[in-house]
Coordinates of C-alpha atoms and ligand atoms in Angstrom, one line a residue:
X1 CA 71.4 127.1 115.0
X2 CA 71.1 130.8 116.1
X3 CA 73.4 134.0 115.6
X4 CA 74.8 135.3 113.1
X5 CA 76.7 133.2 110.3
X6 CA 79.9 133.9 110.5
X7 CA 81.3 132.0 107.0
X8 CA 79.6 129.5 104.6
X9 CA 82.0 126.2 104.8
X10 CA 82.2 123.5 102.5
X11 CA 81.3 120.0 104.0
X12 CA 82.5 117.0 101.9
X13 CA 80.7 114.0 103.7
X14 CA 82.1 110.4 102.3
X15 CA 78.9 108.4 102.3
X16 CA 78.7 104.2 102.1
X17 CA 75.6 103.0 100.0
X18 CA 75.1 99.4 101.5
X19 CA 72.7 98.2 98.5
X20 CA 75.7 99.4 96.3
X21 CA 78.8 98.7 98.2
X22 CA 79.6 101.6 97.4
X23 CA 81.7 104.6 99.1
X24 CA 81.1 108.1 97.4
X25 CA 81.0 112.0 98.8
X26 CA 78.2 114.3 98.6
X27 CA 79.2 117.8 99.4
X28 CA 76.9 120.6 101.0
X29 CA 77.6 123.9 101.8
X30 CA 76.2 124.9 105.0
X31 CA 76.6 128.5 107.2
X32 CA 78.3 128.1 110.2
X33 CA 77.6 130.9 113.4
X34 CA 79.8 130.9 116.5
X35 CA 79.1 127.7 118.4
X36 CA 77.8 125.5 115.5
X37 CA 79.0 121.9 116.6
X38 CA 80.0 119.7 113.6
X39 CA 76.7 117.5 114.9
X40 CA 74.7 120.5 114.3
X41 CA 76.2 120.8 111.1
X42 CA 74.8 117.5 110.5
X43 CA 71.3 117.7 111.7
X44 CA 71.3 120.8 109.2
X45 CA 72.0 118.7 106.2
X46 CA 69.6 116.6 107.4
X47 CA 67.1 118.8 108.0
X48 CA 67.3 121.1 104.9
X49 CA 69.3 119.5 102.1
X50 CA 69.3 115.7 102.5
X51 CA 67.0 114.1 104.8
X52 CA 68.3 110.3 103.6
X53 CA 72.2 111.3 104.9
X54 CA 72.7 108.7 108.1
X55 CA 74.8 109.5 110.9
X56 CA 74.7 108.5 114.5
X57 CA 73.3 110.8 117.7
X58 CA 71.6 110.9 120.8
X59 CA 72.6 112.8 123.7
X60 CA 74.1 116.0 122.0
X61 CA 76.3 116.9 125.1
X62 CA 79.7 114.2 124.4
X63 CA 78.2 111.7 127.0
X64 CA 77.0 108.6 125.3
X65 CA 79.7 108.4 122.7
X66 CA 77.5 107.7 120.0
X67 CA 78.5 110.8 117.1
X68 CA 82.0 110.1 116.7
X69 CA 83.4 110.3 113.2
X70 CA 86.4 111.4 111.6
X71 CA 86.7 115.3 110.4
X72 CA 89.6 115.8 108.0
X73 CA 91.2 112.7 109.3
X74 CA 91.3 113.0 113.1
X75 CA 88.7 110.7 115.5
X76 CA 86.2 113.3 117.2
X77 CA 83.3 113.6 118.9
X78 CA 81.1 115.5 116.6
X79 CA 79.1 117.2 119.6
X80 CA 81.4 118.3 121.1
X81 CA 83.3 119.7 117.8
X82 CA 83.0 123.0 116.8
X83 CA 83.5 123.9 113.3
X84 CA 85.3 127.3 113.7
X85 CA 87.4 125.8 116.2
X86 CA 88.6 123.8 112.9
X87 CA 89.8 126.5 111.0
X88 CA 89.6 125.0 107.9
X89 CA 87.4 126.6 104.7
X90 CA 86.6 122.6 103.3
X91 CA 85.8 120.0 105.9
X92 CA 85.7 116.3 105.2
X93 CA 83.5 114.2 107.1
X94 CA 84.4 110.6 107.3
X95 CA 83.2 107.5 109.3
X96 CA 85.7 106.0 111.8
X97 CA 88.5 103.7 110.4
X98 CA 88.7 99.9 111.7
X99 CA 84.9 99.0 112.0
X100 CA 82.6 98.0 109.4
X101 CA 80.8 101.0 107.5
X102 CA 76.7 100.3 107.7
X103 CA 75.4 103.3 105.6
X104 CA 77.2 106.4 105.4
X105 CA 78.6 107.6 109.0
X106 CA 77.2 104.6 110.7
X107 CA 79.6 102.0 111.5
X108 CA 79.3 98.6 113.5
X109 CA 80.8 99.5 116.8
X110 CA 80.0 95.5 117.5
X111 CA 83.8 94.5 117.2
X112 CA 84.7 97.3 119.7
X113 CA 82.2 96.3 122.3
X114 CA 83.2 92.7 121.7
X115 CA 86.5 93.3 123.6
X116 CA 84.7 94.1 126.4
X117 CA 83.2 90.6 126.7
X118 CA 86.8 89.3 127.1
X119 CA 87.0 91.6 130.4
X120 CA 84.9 91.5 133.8
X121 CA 84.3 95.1 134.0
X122 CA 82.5 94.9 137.8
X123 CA 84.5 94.1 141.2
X124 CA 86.1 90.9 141.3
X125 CA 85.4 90.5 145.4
X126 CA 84.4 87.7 147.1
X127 CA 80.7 87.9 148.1
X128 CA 81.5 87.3 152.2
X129 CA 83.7 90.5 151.9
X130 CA 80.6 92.5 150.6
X131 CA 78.7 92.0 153.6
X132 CA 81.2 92.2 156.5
X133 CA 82.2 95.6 155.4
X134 CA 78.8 96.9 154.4
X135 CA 80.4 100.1 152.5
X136 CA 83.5 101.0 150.8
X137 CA 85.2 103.9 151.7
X138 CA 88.1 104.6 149.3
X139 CA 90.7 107.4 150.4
X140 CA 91.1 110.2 147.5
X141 CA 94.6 108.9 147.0
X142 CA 93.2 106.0 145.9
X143 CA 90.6 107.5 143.6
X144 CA 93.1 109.2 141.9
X145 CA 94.9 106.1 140.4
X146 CA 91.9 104.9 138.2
X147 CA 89.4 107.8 138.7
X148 CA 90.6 109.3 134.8
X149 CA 90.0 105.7 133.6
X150 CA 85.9 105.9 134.7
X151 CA 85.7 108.7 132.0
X152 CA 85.4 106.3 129.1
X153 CA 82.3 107.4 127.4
X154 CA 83.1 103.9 124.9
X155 CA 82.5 106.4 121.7
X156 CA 85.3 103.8 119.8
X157 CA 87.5 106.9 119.0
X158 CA 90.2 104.8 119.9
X159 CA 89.9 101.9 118.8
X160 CA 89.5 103.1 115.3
X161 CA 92.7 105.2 115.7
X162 CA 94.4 102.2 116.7
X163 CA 97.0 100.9 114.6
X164 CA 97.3 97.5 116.7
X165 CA 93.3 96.8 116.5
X166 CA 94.0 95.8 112.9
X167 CA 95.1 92.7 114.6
X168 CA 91.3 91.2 116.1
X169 CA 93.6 89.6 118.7
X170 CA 93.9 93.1 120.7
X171 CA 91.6 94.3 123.1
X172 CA 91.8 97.5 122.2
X173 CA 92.8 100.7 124.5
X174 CA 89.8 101.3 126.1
X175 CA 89.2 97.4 126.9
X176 CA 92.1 97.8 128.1
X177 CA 92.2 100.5 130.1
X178 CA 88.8 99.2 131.5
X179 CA 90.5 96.3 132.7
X180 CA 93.4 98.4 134.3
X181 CA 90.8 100.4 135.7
X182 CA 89.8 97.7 138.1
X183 CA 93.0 96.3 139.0
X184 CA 94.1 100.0 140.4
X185 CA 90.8 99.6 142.5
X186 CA 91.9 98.7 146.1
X187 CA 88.5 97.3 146.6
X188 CA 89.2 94.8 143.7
X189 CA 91.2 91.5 144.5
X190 CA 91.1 89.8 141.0
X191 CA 94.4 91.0 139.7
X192 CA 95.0 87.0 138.6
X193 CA 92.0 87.0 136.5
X194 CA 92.8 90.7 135.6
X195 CA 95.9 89.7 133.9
X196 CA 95.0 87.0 131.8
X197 CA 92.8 88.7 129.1
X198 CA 95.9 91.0 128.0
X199 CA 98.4 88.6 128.7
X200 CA 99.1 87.8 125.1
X201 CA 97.9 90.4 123.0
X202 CA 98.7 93.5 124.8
X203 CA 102.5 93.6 123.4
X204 CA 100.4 94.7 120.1
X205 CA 100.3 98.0 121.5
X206 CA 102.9 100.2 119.6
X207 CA 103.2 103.3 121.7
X208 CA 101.4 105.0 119.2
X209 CA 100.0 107.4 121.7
X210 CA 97.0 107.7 119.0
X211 CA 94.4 106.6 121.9
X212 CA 95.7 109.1 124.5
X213 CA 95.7 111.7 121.7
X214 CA 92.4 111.5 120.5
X215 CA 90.3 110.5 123.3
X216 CA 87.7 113.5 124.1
X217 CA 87.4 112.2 127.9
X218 CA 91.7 112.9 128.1
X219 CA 91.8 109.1 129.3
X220 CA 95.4 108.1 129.3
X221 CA 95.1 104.4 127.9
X222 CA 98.7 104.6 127.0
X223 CA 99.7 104.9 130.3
X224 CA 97.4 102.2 131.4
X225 CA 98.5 99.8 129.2
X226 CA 102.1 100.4 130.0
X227 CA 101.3 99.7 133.6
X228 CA 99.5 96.5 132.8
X229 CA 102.3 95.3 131.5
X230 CA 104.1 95.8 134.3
X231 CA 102.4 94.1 136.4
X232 CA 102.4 91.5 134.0
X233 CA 106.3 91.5 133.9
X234 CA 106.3 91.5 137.7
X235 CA 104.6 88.3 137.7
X236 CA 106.9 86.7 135.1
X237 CA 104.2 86.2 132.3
X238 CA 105.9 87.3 129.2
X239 CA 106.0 86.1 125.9
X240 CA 109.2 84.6 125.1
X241 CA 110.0 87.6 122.3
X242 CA 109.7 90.1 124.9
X243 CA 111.9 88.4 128.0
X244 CA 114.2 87.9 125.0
X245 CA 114.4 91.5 124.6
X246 CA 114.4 92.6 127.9
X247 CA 117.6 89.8 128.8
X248 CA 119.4 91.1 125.8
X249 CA 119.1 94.6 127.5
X250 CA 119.7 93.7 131.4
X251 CA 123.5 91.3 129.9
X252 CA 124.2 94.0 126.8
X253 CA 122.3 97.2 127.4
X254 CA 121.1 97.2 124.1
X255 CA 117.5 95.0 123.1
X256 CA 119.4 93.4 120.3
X257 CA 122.0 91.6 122.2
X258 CA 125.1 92.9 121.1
X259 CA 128.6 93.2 122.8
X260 CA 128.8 96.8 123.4
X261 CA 132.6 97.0 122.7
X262 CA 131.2 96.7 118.7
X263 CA 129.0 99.7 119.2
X264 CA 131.3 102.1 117.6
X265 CA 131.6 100.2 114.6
X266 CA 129.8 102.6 112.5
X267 CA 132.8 105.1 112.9
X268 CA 135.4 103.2 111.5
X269 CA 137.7 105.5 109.0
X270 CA 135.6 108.3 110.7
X271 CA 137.6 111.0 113.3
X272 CA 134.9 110.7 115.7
X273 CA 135.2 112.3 119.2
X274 CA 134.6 109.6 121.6
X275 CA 134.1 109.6 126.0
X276 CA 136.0 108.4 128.2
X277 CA 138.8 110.3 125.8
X278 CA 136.5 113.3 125.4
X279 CA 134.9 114.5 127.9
X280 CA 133.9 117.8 127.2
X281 CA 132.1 118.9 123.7
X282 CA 129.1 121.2 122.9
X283 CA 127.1 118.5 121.5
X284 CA 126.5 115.3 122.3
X285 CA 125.8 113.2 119.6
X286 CA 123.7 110.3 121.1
X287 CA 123.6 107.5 118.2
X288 CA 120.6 104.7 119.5
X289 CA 121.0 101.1 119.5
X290 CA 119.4 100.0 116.3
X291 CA 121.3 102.6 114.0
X292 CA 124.4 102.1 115.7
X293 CA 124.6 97.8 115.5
X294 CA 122.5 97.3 112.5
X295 CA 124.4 97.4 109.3
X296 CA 121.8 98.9 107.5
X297 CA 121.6 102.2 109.3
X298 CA 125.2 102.6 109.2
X299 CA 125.2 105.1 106.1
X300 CA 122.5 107.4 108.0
X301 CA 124.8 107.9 111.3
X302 CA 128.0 108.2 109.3
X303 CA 126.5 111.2 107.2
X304 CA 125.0 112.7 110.3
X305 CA 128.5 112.3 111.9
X306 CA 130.1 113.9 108.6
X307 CA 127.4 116.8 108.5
X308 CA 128.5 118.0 111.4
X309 CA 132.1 117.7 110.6
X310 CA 131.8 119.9 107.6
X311 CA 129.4 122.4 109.9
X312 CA 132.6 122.6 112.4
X313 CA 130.6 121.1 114.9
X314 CA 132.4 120.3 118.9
X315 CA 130.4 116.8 119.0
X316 CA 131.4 113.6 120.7
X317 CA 129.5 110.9 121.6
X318 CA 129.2 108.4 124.4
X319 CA 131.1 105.5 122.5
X320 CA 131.0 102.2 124.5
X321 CA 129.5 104.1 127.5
X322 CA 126.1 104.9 125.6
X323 CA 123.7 102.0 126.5
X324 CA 120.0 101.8 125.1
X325 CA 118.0 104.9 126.7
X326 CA 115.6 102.6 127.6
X327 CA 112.6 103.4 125.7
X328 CA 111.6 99.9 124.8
X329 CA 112.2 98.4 128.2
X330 CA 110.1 101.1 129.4
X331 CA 107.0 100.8 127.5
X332 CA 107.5 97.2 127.8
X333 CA 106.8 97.5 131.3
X334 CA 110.3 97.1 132.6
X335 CA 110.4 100.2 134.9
X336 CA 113.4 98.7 137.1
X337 CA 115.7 97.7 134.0
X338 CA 114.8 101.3 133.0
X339 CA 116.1 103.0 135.8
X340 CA 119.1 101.3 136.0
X341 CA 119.7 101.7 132.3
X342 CA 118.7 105.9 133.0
X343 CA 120.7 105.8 136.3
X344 CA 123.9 104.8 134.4
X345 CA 123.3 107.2 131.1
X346 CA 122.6 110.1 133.4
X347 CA 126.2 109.5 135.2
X348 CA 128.0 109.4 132.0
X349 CA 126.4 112.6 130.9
X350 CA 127.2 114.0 133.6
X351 CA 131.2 113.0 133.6
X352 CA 130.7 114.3 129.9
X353 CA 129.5 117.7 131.0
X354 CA 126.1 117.4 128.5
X355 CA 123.9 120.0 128.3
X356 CA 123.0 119.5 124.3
X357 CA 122.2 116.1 122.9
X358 CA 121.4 115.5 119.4
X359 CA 119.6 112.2 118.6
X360 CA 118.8 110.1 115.2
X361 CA 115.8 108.5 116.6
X362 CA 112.7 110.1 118.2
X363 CA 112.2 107.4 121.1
X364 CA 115.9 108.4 122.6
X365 CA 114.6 112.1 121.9
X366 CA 111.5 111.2 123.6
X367 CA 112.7 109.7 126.4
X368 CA 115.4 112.1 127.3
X369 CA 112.6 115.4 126.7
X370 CA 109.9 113.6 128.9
X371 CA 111.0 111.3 131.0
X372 CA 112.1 111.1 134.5
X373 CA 114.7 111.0 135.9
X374 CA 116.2 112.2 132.4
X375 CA 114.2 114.9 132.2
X376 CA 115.0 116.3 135.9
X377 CA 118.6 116.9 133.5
X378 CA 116.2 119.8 131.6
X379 CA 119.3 119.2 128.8
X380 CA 118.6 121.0 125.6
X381 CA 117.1 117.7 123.2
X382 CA 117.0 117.9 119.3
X383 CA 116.3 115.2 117.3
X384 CA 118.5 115.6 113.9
X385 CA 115.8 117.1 111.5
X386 CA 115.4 119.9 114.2
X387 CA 119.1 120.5 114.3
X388 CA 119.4 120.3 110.6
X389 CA 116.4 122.5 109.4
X390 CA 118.1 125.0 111.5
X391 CA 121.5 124.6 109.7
X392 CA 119.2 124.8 106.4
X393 CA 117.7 127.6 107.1
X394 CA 120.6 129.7 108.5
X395 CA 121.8 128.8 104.9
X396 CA 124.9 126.7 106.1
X397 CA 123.6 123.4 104.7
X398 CA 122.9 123.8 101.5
X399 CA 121.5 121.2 99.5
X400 CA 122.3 121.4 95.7
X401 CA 122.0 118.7 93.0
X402 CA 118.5 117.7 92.3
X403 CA 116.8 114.5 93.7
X404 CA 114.0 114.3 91.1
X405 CA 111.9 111.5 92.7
X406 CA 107.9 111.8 94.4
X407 CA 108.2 111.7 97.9
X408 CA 105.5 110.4 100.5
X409 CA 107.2 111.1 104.3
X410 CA 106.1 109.0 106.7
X411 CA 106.2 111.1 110.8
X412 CA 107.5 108.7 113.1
X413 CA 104.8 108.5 116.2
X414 CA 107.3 109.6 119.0
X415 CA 108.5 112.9 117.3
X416 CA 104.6 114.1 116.0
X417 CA 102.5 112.3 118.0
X418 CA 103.8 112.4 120.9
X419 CA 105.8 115.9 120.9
X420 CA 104.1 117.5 117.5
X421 CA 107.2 117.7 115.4
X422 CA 105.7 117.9 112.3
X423 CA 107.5 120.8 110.0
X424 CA 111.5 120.9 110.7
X425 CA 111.6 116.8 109.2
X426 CA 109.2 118.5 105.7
X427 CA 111.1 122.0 105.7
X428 CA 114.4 119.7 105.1
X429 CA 112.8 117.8 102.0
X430 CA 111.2 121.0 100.9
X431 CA 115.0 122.8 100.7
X432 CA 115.9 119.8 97.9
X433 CA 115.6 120.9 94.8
X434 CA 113.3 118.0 92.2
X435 CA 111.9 116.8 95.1
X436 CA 108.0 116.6 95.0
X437 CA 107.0 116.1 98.3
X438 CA 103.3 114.6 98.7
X439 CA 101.4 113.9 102.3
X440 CA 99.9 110.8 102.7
X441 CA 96.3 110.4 103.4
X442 CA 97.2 110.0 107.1
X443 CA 99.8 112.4 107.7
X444 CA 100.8 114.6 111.0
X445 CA 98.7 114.0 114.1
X446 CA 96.9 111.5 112.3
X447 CA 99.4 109.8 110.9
X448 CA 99.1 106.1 110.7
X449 CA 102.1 104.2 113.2
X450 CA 104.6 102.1 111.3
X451 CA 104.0 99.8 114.2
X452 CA 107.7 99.5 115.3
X453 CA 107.2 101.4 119.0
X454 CA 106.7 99.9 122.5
X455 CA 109.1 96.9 121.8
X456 CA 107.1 95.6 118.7
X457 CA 109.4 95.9 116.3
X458 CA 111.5 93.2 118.3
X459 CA 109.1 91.1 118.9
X460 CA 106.8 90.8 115.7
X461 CA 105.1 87.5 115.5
X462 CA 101.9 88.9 113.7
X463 CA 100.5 87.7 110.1
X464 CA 101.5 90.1 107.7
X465 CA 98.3 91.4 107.0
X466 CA 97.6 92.6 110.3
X467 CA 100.9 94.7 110.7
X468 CA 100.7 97.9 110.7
X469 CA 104.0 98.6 108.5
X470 CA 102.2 96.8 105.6
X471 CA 98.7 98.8 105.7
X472 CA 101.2 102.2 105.7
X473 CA 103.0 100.9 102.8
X474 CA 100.2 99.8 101.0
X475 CA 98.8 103.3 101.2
X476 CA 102.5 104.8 100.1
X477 CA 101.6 102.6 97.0
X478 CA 98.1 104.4 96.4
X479 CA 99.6 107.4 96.3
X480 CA 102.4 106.2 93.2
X481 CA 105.6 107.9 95.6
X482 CA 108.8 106.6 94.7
X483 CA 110.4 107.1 98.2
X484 CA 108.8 107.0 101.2
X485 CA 111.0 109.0 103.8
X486 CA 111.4 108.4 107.6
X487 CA 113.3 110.1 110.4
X488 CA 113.5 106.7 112.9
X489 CA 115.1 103.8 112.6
X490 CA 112.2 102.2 113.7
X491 CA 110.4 103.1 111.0
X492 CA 113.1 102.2 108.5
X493 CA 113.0 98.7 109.9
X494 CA 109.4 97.7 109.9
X495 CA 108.1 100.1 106.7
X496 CA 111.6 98.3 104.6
X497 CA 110.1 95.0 105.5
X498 CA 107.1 95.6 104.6
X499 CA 107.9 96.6 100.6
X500 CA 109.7 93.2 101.2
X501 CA 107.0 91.5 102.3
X502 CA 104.5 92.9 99.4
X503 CA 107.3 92.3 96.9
X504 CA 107.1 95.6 95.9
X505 CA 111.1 96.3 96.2
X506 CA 111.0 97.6 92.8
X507 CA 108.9 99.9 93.1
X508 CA 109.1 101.9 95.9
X509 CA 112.0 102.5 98.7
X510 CA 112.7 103.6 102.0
X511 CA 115.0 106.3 103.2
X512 CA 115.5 107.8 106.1
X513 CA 115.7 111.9 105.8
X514 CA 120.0 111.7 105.8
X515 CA 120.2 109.2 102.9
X516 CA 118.5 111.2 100.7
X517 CA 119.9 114.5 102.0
X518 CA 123.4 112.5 101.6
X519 CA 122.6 112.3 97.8
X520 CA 121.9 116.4 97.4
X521 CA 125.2 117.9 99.0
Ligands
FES601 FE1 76.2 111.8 122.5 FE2 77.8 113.1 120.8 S1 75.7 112.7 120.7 S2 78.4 112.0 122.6

């Protein structure tokens, strides 16, 4: 390392003894100069202050994958990671989650490669075609689809940020992707055999976004797996769960399979502003399926609705006319169901006049931010914690008896992950006074998925243990919180099961963000 040092940083490295069992930290302090990679940072300690640390390198330029570890919580490369770029005065060095630790940083990457086994990651042609053509020459147009996908360096970052891969069943995202890599090859002509590996695990994959996120190579597995699943819904081989879901939404626009004419059921004794009689407000209050049919999220939408009553809010919603956004069927694969579902939301808006939609969960918000065609609308989209932070702050909420309970909360994928919401939804638990709010280990960006998105948390058919919902919960229980608190319904389904499931009822509960705000004003 050469220059000059530019700040002394602390490094607290968790280390795994394997003749112990045991996990512990050792922590070094180490000068850091312009440029210093976290990997250098490690060849330091090495080097000068413990030569028996263990940790994983070869090529030192992010090419063969082999130094990723986690740094305060998030997957990375640590080659390609450089510590002032971190901005952080303590740094904890960890070993990726979801494989087997060895010794210290070194972990079994065996499982991960394991999946690739399951997948023919070569041509699938027939040998007669290789020799009449002699060559392939593929247009650029066609490079394009799949050319990201080559990227994979297989470094296992996202496999370990998986929250699916708990399950051994999954292939994983880059497995995945692999295999999606070759079907979008016009040279290849296996799609058949292409299909069959994922056909009944990749409905494990929650949306999470984690894999896209994290990957150093910007390879989109996300996307990939969503058009897998297409193909796999074009060809009819579903799961019986999923076509379920995705009949209940073609007959009832909604994936639970309710008449709409019951969708305003949540307003009764309310004075709430409905289309077709309405067709004109300043905000348009769009509810979601799940909190507007399920009993249990009726509370949540009623305060909301109230909130804004008090604020003198012009809101109305879509009443009968508001069918599911489409968020499930489209991550399920469904693009068709989803267009015709966006086709018909798009007119009502547009009848309504909407240019500012309020939403209680994060995949409507989502969906109507960044996806086409609702995003051609360019509508102004706030999800409810960014509407009421502002409220908050402009000192026309005002929260004032006490909640005096530990709170853990819990950021819903779609609104962090995938569109870095991360402070309105802990500004409004911070404004309650009593209220001691504590992060989870996991918390922001690498925030662990409650494992509710991409359709799951309709179609749920795994053992407990290898849900996601009950590894999140479990580590809500480490931490001694009394409340764990969401902003998705999503979330409040699958985490509320899961304190079910571990019979821990008693002692800790799930709200969402407008219960407990209910209980202040
Ligand atoms: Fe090869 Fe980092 S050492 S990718």
């Amino acid at each position: 390392m050469n220059g000059d040092v530019v700040k002394t940083i602390e490094f607290r490295i968790r280390r795994y003894d394997p003749d112990t069992k045991k996990s512990y930290i050792s922590t070094f302090k180490v000068p850091i100069r312009r440029g210093t990679t976290v990997l250098d940072v490690l060849n330091y300690i090495k080097e000068n202050l413990d030569e028996k640390l263990t940790f994983r390198r070869s090529c030192r330029m992010g090419i063969c994958g082999s130094c990723a570890v986690n740094v305060n919580g998030k997957p990375m490369l640590a080659c390609y990671t450089q510590v002032l770029d971190l901005n952080a005065d303590i740094i904890t060095i960890e070993p990726l989650s979801n494989l087997p630790v060895i010794k210290d940083l070194v972990v079994d990457i065996q499982p991960f490669f394991q999946k690739f086994r399951k997948i023919r990651n070569v041509l699938i042609k027939p040998p007669e075609s290789f020799k009449v053509q002699g060559e392939f020459i593929q247009s650029p147009e066609d490079l394009k689809k799949y050319w990201d996908l080559t990227l994979c360096t297989k470094c296992s970052i996202c496999y370990s940020a998986c929250p699916a891969a708990i399950d051994e069943r999954y292939l994983g995202p880059s497995a995945l992707s692999t295999n999606y890599r070759f079907i979008a090859d016009s040279r290849d002509e296996g799609l058949e055999e292409r299909l069959k590996p994922p056909a009944d695990n990749i409905w494990l994959c929650t949306s999470c976004n984690s894999c896209t996120l994290f990957c150093p190579k910007l390879v989109n597995s996300s996307d990939a797996i969503v058009e897998t699943r297409s193909l796999l819904v074009e060809s009819g081989v579903v799961p019986k769960t999923v076509k379920d879901v995705l009949e209940n939404v073609m007959r009832y626009h909604n994936p639970l399979g309710i008449l709409q004419s019951k969708r305003m059921a949540w307003a009764e004794g309310l004075n709430v502003k409905t289309y077709p009689k309405v067709n004109r407000a300043d905000v348009l209050f769009y509810v979601c399926c799940l909190t507007a049919f399920d009993v249990r999220h009726r509370e949540i939408v009623r305060t909301m609705a109230s909130i804004m009553d008090k604020l003198g809010v012009n809101y109305a919603t879509l009443g009968i006319e508001e069918w599911c956004c489409g968020d499930h069927v489209l991550r399920m694969g469904e693009k068709g169901l989803f267009e015709m579902l966006a086709e018909h939301n798009i007119a009502v808006f547009q009848k309504f006049n909407a240019n500012s939609i309020v939403t209680i969960s994060p995949h409507c918000y989502n969906t109507f931010k960044n996806e086409r065609p609702y995003k051609d609308l360019q509508l102004n989209v706030q999800h409810y914690t960014q509407f009421l932070a502002e409220a908050i702050e402009e000192g026309k909420i005002k929260p004032t008896k006490p909640y005096n309970k530990r709170v853990a909360y819990h950021d819903p994928c779609f609104l962090g992950k995938r569109n870095q919401v991360y402070d309105e939804p802990r500004r409004i638990l911070q404004s309650i006074k009593g209220l001691e709010l504590v992060e989870m280990r996991r918390n922001h960006e690498s925030s662990f998925c409650c494992g509710g998105g991409g359709g799951r948390v309709w179609t749920e058919e795994a053992e407990p243990e290898k849900r996601p919902c009950i590894e999140r919960v479990k580590e809500a229980l480490e931490l001694g919180v009394d409340v764990i608190a969401v902003a998705c319904p999503l979330c409040i389904a699958t985490l509320e099961d899961a304190t079910k499931v571990l019979k821990a009822e008693d002692k800790i509960v799930v709200k969402d963000i407008l219960e407990i705000l209910k209980e202040t004003l």
